[in-house]
mmCIF file of C-alpha atoms and ligand atoms in Angstrom:
data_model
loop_
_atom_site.group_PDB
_atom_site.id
_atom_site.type_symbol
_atom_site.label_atom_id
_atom_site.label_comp_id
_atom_site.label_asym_id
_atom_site.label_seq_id
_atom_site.Cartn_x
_atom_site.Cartn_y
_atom_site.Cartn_z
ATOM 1 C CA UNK T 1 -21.305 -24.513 4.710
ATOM 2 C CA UNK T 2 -24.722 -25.964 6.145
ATOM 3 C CA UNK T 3 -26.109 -24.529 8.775
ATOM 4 C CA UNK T 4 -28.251 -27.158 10.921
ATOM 5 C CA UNK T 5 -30.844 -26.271 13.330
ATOM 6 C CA UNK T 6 -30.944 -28.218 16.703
ATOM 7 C CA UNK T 7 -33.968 -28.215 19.070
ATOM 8 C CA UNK T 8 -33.515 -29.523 22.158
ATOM 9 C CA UNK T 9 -29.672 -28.802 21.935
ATOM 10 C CA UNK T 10 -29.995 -27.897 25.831
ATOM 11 C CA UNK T 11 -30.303 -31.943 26.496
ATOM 12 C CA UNK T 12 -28.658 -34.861 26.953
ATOM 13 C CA UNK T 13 -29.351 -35.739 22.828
ATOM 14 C CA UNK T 14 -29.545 -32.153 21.531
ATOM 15 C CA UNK T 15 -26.075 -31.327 23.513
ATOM 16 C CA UNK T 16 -24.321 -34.677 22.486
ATOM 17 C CA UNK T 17 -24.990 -34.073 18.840
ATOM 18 C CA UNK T 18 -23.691 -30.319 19.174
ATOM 19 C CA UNK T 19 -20.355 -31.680 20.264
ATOM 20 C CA UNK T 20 -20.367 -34.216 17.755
ATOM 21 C CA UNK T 21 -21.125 -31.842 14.728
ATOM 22 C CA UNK T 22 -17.892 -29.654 16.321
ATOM 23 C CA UNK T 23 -16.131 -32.738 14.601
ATOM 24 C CA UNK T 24 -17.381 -32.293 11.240
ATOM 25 C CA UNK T 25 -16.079 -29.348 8.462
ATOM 26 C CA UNK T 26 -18.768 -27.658 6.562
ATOM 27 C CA UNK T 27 -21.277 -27.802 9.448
ATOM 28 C CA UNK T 28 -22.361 -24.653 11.888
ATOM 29 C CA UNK T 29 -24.964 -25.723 14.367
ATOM 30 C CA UNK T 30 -27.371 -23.522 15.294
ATOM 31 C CA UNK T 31 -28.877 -24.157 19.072
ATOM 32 C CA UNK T 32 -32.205 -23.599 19.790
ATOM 33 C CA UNK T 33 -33.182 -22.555 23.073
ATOM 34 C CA UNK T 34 -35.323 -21.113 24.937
ATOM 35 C CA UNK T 35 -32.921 -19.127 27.323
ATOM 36 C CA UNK T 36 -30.034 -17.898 25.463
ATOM 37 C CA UNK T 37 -28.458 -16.547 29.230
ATOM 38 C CA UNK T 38 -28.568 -19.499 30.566
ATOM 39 C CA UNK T 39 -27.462 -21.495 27.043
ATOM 40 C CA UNK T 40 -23.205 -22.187 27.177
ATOM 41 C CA UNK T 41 -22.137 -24.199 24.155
ATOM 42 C CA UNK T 42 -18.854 -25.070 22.379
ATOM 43 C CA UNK T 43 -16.965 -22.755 19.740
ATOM 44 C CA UNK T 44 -18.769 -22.188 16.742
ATOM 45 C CA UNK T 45 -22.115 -22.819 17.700
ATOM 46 C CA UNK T 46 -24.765 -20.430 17.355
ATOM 47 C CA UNK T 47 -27.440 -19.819 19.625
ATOM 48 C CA UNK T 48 -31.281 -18.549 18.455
ATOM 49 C CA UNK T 49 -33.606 -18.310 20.905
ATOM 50 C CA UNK T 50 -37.020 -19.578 19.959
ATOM 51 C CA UNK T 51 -39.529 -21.999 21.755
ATOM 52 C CA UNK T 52 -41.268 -24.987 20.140
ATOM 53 C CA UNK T 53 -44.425 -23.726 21.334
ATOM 54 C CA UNK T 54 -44.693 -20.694 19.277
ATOM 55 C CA UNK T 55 -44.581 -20.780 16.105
ATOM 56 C CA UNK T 56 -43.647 -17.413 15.406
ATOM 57 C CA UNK T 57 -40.179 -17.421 16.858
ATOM 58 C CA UNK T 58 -39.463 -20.520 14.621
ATOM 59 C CA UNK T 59 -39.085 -18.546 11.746
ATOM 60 C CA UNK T 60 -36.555 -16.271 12.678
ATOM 61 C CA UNK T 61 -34.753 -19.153 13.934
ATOM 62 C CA UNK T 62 -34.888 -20.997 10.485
ATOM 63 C CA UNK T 63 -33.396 -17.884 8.558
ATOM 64 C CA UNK T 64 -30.440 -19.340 6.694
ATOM 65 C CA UNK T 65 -30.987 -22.651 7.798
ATOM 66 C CA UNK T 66 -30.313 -25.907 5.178
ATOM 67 C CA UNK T 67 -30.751 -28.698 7.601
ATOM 68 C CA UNK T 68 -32.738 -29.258 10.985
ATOM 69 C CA UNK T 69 -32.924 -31.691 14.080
ATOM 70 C CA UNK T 70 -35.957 -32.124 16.585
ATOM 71 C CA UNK T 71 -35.658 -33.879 19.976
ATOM 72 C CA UNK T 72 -38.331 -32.546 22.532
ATOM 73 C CA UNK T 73 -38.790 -33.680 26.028
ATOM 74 C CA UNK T 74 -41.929 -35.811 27.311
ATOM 75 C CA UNK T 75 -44.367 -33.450 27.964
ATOM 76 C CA UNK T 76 -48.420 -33.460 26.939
ATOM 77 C CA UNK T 77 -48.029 -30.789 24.012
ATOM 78 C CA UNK T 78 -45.246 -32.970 22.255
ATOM 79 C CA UNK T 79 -47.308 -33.269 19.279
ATOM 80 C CA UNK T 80 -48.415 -29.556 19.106
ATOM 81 C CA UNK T 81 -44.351 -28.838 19.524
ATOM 82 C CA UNK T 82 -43.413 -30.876 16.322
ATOM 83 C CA UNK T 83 -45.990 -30.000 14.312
ATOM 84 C CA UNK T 84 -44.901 -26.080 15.004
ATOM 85 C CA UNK T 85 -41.174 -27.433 14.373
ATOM 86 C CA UNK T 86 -42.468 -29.174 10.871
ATOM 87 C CA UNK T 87 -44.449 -25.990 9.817
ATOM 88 C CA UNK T 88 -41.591 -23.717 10.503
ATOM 89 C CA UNK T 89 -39.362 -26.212 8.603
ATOM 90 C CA UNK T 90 -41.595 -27.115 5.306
ATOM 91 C CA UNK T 91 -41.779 -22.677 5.134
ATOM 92 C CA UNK T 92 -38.044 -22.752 5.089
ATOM 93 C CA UNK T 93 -37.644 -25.722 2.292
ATOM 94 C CA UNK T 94 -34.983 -27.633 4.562
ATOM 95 C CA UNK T 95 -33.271 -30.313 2.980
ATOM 96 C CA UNK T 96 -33.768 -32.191 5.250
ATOM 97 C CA UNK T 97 -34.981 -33.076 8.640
ATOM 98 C CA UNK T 98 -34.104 -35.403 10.846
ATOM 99 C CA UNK T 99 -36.472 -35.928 13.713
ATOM 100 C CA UNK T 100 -35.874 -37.836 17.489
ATOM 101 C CA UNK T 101 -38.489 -39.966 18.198
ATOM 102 C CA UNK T 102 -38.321 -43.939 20.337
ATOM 103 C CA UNK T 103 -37.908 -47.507 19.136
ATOM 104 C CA UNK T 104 -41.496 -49.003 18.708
ATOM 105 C CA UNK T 105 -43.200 -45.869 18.197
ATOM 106 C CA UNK T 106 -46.813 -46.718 17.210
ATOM 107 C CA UNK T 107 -49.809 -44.806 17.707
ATOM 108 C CA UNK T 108 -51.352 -47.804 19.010
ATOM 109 C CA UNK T 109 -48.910 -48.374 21.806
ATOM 110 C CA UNK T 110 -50.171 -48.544 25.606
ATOM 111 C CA UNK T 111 -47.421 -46.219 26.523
ATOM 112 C CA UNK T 112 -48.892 -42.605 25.898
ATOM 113 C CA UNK T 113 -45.186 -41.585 24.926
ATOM 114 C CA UNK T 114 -44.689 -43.923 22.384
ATOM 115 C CA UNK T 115 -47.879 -43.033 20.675
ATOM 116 C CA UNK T 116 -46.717 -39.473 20.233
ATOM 117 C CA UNK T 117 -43.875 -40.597 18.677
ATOM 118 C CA UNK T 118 -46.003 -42.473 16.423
ATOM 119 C CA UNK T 119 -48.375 -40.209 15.892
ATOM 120 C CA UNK T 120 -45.462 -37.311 14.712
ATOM 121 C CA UNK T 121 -43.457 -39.500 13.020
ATOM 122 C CA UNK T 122 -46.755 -40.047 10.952
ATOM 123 C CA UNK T 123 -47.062 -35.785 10.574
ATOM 124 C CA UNK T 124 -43.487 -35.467 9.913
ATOM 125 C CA UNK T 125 -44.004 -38.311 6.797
ATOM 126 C CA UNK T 126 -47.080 -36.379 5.747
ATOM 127 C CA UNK T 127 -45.420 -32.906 5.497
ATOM 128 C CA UNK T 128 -43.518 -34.327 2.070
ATOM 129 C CA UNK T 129 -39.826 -32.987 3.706
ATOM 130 C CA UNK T 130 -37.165 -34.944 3.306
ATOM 131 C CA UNK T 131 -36.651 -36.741 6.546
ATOM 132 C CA UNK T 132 -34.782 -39.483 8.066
ATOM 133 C CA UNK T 133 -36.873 -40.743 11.651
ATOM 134 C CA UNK T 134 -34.140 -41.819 14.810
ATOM 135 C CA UNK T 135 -35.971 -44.738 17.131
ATOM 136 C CA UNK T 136 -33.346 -45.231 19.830
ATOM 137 C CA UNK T 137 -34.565 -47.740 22.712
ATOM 138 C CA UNK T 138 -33.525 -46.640 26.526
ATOM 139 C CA UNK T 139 -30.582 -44.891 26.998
ATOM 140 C CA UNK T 140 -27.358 -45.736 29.565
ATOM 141 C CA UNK T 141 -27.497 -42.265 30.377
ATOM 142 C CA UNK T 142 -30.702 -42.759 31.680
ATOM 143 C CA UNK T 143 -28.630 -44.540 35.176
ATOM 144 C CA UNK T 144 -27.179 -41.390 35.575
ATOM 145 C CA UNK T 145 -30.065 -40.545 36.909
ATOM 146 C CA UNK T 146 -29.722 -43.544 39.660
ATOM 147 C CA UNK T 147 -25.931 -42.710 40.288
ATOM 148 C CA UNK T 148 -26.370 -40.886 43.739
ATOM 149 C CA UNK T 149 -28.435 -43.532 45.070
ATOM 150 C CA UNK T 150 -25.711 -45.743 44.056
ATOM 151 C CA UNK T 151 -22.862 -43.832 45.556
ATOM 152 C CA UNK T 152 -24.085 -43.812 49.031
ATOM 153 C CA UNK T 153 -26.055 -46.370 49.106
ATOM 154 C CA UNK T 154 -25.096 -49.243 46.254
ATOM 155 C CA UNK T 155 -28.490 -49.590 44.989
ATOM 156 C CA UNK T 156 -30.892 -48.528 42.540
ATOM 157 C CA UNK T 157 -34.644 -49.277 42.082
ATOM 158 C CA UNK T 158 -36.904 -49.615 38.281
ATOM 159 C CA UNK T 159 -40.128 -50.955 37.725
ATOM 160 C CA UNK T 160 -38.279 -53.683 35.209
ATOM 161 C CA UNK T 161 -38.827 -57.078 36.640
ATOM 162 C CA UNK T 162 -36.478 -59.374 34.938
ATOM 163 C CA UNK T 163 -37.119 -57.647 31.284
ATOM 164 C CA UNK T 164 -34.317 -57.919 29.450
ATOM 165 C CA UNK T 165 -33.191 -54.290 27.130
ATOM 166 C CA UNK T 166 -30.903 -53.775 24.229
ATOM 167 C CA UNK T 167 -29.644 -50.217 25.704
ATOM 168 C CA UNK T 168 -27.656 -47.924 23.701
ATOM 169 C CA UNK T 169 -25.412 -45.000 24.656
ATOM 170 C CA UNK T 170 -26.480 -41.571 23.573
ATOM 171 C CA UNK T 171 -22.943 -40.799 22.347
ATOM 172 C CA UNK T 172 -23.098 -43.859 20.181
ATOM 173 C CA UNK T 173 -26.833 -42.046 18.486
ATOM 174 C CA UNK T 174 -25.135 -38.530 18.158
ATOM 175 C CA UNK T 175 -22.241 -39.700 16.419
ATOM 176 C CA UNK T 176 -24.929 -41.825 13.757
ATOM 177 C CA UNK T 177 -26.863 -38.794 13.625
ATOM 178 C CA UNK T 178 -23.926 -36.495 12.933
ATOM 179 C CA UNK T 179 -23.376 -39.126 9.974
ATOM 180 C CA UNK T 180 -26.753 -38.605 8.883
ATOM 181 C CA UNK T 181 -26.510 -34.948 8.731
ATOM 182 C CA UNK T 182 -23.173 -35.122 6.730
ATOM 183 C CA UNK T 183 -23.475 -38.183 4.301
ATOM 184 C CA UNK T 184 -26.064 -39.061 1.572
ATOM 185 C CA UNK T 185 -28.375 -41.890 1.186
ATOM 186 C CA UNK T 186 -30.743 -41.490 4.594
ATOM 187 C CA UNK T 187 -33.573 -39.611 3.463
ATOM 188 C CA UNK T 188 -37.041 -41.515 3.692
ATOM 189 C CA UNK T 189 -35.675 -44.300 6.297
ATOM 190 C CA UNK T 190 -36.109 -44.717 9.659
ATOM 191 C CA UNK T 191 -33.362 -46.558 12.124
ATOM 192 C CA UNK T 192 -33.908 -48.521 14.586
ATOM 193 C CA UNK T 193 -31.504 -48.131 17.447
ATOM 194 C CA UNK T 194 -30.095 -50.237 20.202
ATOM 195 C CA UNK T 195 -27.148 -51.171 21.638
ATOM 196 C CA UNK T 196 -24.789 -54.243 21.409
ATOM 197 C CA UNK T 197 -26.258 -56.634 23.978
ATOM 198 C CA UNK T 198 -29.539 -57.441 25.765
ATOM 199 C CA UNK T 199 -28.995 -57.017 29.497
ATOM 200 C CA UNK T 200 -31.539 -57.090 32.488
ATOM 201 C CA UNK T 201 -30.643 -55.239 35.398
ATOM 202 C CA UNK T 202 -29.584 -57.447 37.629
ATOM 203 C CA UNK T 203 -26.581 -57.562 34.426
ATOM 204 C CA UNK T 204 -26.691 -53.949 34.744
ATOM 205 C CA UNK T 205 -26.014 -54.585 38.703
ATOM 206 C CA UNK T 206 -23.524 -57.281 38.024
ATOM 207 C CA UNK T 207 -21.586 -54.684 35.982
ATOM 208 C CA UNK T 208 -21.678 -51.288 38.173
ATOM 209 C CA UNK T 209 -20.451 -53.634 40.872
ATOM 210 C CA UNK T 210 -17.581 -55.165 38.662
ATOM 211 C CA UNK T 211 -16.420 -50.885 37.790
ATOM 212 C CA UNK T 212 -17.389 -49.559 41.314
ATOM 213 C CA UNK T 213 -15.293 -51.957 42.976
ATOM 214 C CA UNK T 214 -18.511 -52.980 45.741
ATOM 215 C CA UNK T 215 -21.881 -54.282 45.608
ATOM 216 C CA UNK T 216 -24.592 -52.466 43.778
ATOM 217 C CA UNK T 217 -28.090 -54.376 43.971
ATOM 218 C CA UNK T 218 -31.245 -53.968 41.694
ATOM 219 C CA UNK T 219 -34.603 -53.995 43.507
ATOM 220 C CA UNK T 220 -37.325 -54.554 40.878
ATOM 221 C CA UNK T 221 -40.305 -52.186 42.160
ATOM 222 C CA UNK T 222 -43.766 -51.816 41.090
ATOM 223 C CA UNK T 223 -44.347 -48.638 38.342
ATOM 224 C CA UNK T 224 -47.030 -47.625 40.605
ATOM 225 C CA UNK T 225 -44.564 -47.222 43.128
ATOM 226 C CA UNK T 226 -42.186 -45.604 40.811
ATOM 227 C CA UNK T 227 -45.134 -43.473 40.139
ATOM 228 C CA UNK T 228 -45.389 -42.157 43.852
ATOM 229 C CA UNK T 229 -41.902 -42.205 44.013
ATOM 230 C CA UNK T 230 -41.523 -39.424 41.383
ATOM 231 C CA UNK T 231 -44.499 -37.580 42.405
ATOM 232 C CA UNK T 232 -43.256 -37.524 45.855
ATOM 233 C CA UNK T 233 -40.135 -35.691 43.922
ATOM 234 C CA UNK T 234 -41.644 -33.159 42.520
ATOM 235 C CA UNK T 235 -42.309 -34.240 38.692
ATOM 236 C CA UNK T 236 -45.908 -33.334 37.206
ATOM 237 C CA UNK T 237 -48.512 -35.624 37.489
ATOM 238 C CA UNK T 238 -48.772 -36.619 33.714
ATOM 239 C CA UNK T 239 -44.561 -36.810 33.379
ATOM 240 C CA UNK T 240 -44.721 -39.504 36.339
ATOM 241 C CA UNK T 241 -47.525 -41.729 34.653
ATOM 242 C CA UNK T 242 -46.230 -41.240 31.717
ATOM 243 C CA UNK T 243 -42.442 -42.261 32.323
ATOM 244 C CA UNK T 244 -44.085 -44.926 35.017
ATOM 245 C CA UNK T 245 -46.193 -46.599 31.928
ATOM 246 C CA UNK T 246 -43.285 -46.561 29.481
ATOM 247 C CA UNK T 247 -41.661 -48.745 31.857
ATOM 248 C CA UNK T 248 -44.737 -51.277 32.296
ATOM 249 C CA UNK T 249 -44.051 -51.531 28.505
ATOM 250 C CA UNK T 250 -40.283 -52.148 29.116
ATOM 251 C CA UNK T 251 -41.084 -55.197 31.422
ATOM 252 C CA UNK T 252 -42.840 -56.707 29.205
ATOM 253 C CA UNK T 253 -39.621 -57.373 27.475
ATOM 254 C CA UNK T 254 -40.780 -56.174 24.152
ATOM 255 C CA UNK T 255 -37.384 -53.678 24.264
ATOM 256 C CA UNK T 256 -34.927 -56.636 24.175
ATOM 257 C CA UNK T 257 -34.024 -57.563 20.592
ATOM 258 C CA UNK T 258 -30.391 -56.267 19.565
ATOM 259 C CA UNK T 259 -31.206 -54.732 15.916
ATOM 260 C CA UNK T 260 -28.413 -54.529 13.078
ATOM 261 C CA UNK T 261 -29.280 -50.603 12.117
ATOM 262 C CA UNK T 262 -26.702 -48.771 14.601
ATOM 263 C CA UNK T 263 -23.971 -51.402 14.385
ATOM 264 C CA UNK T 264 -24.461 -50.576 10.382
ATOM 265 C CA UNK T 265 -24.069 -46.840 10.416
ATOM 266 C CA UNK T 266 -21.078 -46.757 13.362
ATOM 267 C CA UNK T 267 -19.458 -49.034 11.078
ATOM 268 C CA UNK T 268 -18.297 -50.706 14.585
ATOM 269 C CA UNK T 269 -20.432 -52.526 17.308
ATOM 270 C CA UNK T 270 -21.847 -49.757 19.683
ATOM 271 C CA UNK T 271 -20.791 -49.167 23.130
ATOM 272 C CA UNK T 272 -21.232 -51.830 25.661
ATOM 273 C CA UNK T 273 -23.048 -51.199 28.821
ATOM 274 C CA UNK T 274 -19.693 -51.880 30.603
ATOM 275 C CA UNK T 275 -17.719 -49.419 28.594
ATOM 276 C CA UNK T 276 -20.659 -46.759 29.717
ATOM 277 C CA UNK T 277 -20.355 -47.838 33.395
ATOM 278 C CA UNK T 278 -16.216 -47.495 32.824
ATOM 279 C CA UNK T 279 -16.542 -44.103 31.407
ATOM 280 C CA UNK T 280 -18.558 -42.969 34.341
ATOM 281 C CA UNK T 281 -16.800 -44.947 36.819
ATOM 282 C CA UNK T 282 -16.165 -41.580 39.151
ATOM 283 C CA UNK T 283 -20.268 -41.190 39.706
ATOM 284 C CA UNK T 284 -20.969 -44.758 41.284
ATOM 285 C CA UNK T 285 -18.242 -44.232 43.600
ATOM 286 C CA UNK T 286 -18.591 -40.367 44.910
ATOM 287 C CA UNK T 287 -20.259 -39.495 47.460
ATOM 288 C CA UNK T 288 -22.749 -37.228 45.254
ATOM 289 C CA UNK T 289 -20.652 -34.358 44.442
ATOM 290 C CA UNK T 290 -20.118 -35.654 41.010
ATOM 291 C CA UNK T 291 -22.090 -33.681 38.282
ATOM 292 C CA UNK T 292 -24.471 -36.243 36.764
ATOM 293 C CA UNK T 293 -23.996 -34.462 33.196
HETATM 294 N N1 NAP H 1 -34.728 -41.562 27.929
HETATM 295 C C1 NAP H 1 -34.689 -42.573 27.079
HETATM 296 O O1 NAP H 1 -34.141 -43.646 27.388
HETATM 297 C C2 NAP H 1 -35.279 -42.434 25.704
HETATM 298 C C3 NAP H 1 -35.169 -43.476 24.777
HETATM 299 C C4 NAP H 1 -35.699 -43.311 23.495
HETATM 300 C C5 NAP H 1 -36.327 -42.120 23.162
HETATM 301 N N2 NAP H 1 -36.417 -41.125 24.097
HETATM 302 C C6 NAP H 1 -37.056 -39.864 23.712
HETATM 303 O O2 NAP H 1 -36.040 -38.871 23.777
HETATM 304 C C7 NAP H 1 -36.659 -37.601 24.024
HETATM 305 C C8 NAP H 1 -35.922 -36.919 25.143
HETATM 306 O O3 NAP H 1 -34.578 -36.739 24.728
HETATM 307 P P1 NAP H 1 -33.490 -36.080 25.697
HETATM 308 O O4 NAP H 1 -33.377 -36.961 26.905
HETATM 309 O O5 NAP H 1 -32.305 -35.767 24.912
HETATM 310 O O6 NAP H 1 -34.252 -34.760 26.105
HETATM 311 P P2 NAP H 1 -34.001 -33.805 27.363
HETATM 312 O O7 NAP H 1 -32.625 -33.994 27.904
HETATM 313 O O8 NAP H 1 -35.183 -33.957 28.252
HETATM 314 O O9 NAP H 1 -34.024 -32.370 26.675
HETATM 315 C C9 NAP H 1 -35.194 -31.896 26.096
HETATM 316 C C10 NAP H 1 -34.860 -30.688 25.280
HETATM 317 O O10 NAP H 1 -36.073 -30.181 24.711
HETATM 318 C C11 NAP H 1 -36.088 -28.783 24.914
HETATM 319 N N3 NAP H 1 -37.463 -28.282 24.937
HETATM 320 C C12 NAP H 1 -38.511 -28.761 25.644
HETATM 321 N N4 NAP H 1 -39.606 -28.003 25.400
HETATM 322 C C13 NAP H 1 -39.224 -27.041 24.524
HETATM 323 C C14 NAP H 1 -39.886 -25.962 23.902
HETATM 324 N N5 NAP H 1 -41.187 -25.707 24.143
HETATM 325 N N6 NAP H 1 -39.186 -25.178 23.056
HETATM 326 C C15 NAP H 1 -37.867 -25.402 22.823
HETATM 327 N N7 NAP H 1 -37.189 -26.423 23.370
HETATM 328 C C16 NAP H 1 -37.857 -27.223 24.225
HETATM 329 C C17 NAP H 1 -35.395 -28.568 26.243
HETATM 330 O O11 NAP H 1 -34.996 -27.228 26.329
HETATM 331 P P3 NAP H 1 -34.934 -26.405 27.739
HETATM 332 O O12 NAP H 1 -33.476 -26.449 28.139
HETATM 333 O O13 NAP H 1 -35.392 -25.035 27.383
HETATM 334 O O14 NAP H 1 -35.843 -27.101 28.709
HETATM 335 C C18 NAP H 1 -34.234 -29.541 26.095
HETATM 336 O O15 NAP H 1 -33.213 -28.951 25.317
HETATM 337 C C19 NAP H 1 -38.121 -37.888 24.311
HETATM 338 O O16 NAP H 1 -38.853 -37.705 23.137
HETATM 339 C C20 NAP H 1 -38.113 -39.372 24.682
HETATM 340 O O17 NAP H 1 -39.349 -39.992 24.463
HETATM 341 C C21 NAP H 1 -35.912 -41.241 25.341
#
């Protein structure tokens, strides 16, 4: 058996590859987390509670582990969180690590996020582990987000212009990262991944209109006002520029090419955009009971 350790198995990545590693024998997954009462996962999984930020608790968490996974959220201490994750994981000797990061990731980039990816995608490469490096662009799930606002009122606002995306569905990246947990022959590469088809959102309107059965309209807004908008919400300052700049970057349209890497590990296209909206179809049409997870 190999045990993998997940951090970030609380989210929307970390949680989808849990389920997806239920599928495979010879796997336990250990979940990381930072509140083990408040942590529910499926059979077999273990929990460990530990938090990126302190190094200490890592250790204990790595005891026994062959194998480990990193996804983080977007906060300002991102790079202080993976380098804790690496250190823990090169005192170990893992195997192997495979480590979340975003398509494009460049230290260079004008979006602050993407430069932390590039910027611990770089530490991860300099640690020596044997690592494989996941660069998904946007994810469908990421309308989930916009579902109540769709419900009630059929409409949904991003700072996207007329950009064009190559989207991909999170289950679609667990299931390739589950296959690069379990099979040989990934160490040292990084994927790029996207999904099947490069859609603006007026598509992406076009298509929740087509599953919800009634209009749903896109109103391109300004990030600036997306900015406010979140602020207004409740998010911290630097999460609301930051998200609000990664989607300047977005309009550009530098997101849109469809790449061959995910379509070559699924062994099948990836989900369509239209198959998400289908599998969701409850949440556009509720009136905002619906959970959005
Ligand atoms: N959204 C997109 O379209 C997109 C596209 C490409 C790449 N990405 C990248 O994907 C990542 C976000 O992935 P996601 O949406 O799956 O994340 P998420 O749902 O926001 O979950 C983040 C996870 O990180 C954990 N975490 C945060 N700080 C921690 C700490 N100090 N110690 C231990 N765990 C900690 C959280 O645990 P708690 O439950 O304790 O909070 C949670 O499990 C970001 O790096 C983003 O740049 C996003």
């Amino acid at each position: 058996m190999t045990r993998v350790l997940i951090a970030g198995a609380t989210g929307t990545n970390g949680r989808a590859l849990t389920d997806e590693l239920s599928k495979h024998d010879g796997i336990i997954s250990r979940a990381l987390v930072r509140d083990t009462a408040s942590a529910e996962f499926g059979d077999g999984v273990e929990i460990v509670e530990g938090d990126l930020a302190d190094l200490q608790s890592l250790a204990a968490a790595f005891d026994g582990v062959g194998k480990a996974y990193i996804v983080t959220s977007i906060q300002p201490n991102t790079i202080d969180l993976f380098q804790n994750f690496f250190r823990a994981a090169k005192s170990a000797d893992v195997t192997h690590i495979v480590k979340f990061s975003g398509l494009g990731s460049d230290v260079n980039s004008p979006s602050e996020v993407i430069r932390q990816h590039g910027e611990t995608d770089e530490a991860l490469r300099e640690t020596g582990l044997p690592f494989t490096i996941l660069r998904p662009n946007s994810f469908y799930q990421n309308m989930l987000g916009q579902a109540q606002a769709i419900a009630e009122n059929g409409t949904f606002a991003l700072p996207l212009g007329d950009a064009r995306q190559s989207l991909i569905d999170v289950r679609d990246i667990a299931e390739i990262t589950a296959t690069i947990l379990t099979t040989d022959g990934h160490v040292g590469k990084a994927y790029d991944l996207t999904g099947p088809e490069s859609l603006d959102f007026h598509d992406v309107a076009e298509i929740l209109s087509d599953v919800r059965g009634a209009p749903v309209n896109y109103t391109p807004i300004t990030p600036d006002q997306m900015e406010a908008a979140l602020k207004e919400a409740g998010m911290p300052e630097w999460s609301a520029h930051a998200l609000a700049e990664i989607q300047a970057l977005f309009a550009t349209g530098a997101y849109s090419d469809v790449l061959p890497d995910a379509e070559r590990l699924l062994g099948r296209p990836p989900r369509s955009f239209r198959q998400f909206a289908e599998d969701h179809a409850e949440l556009w049409i509720s009136t905002g009971e619906a959970s959005l997870n």
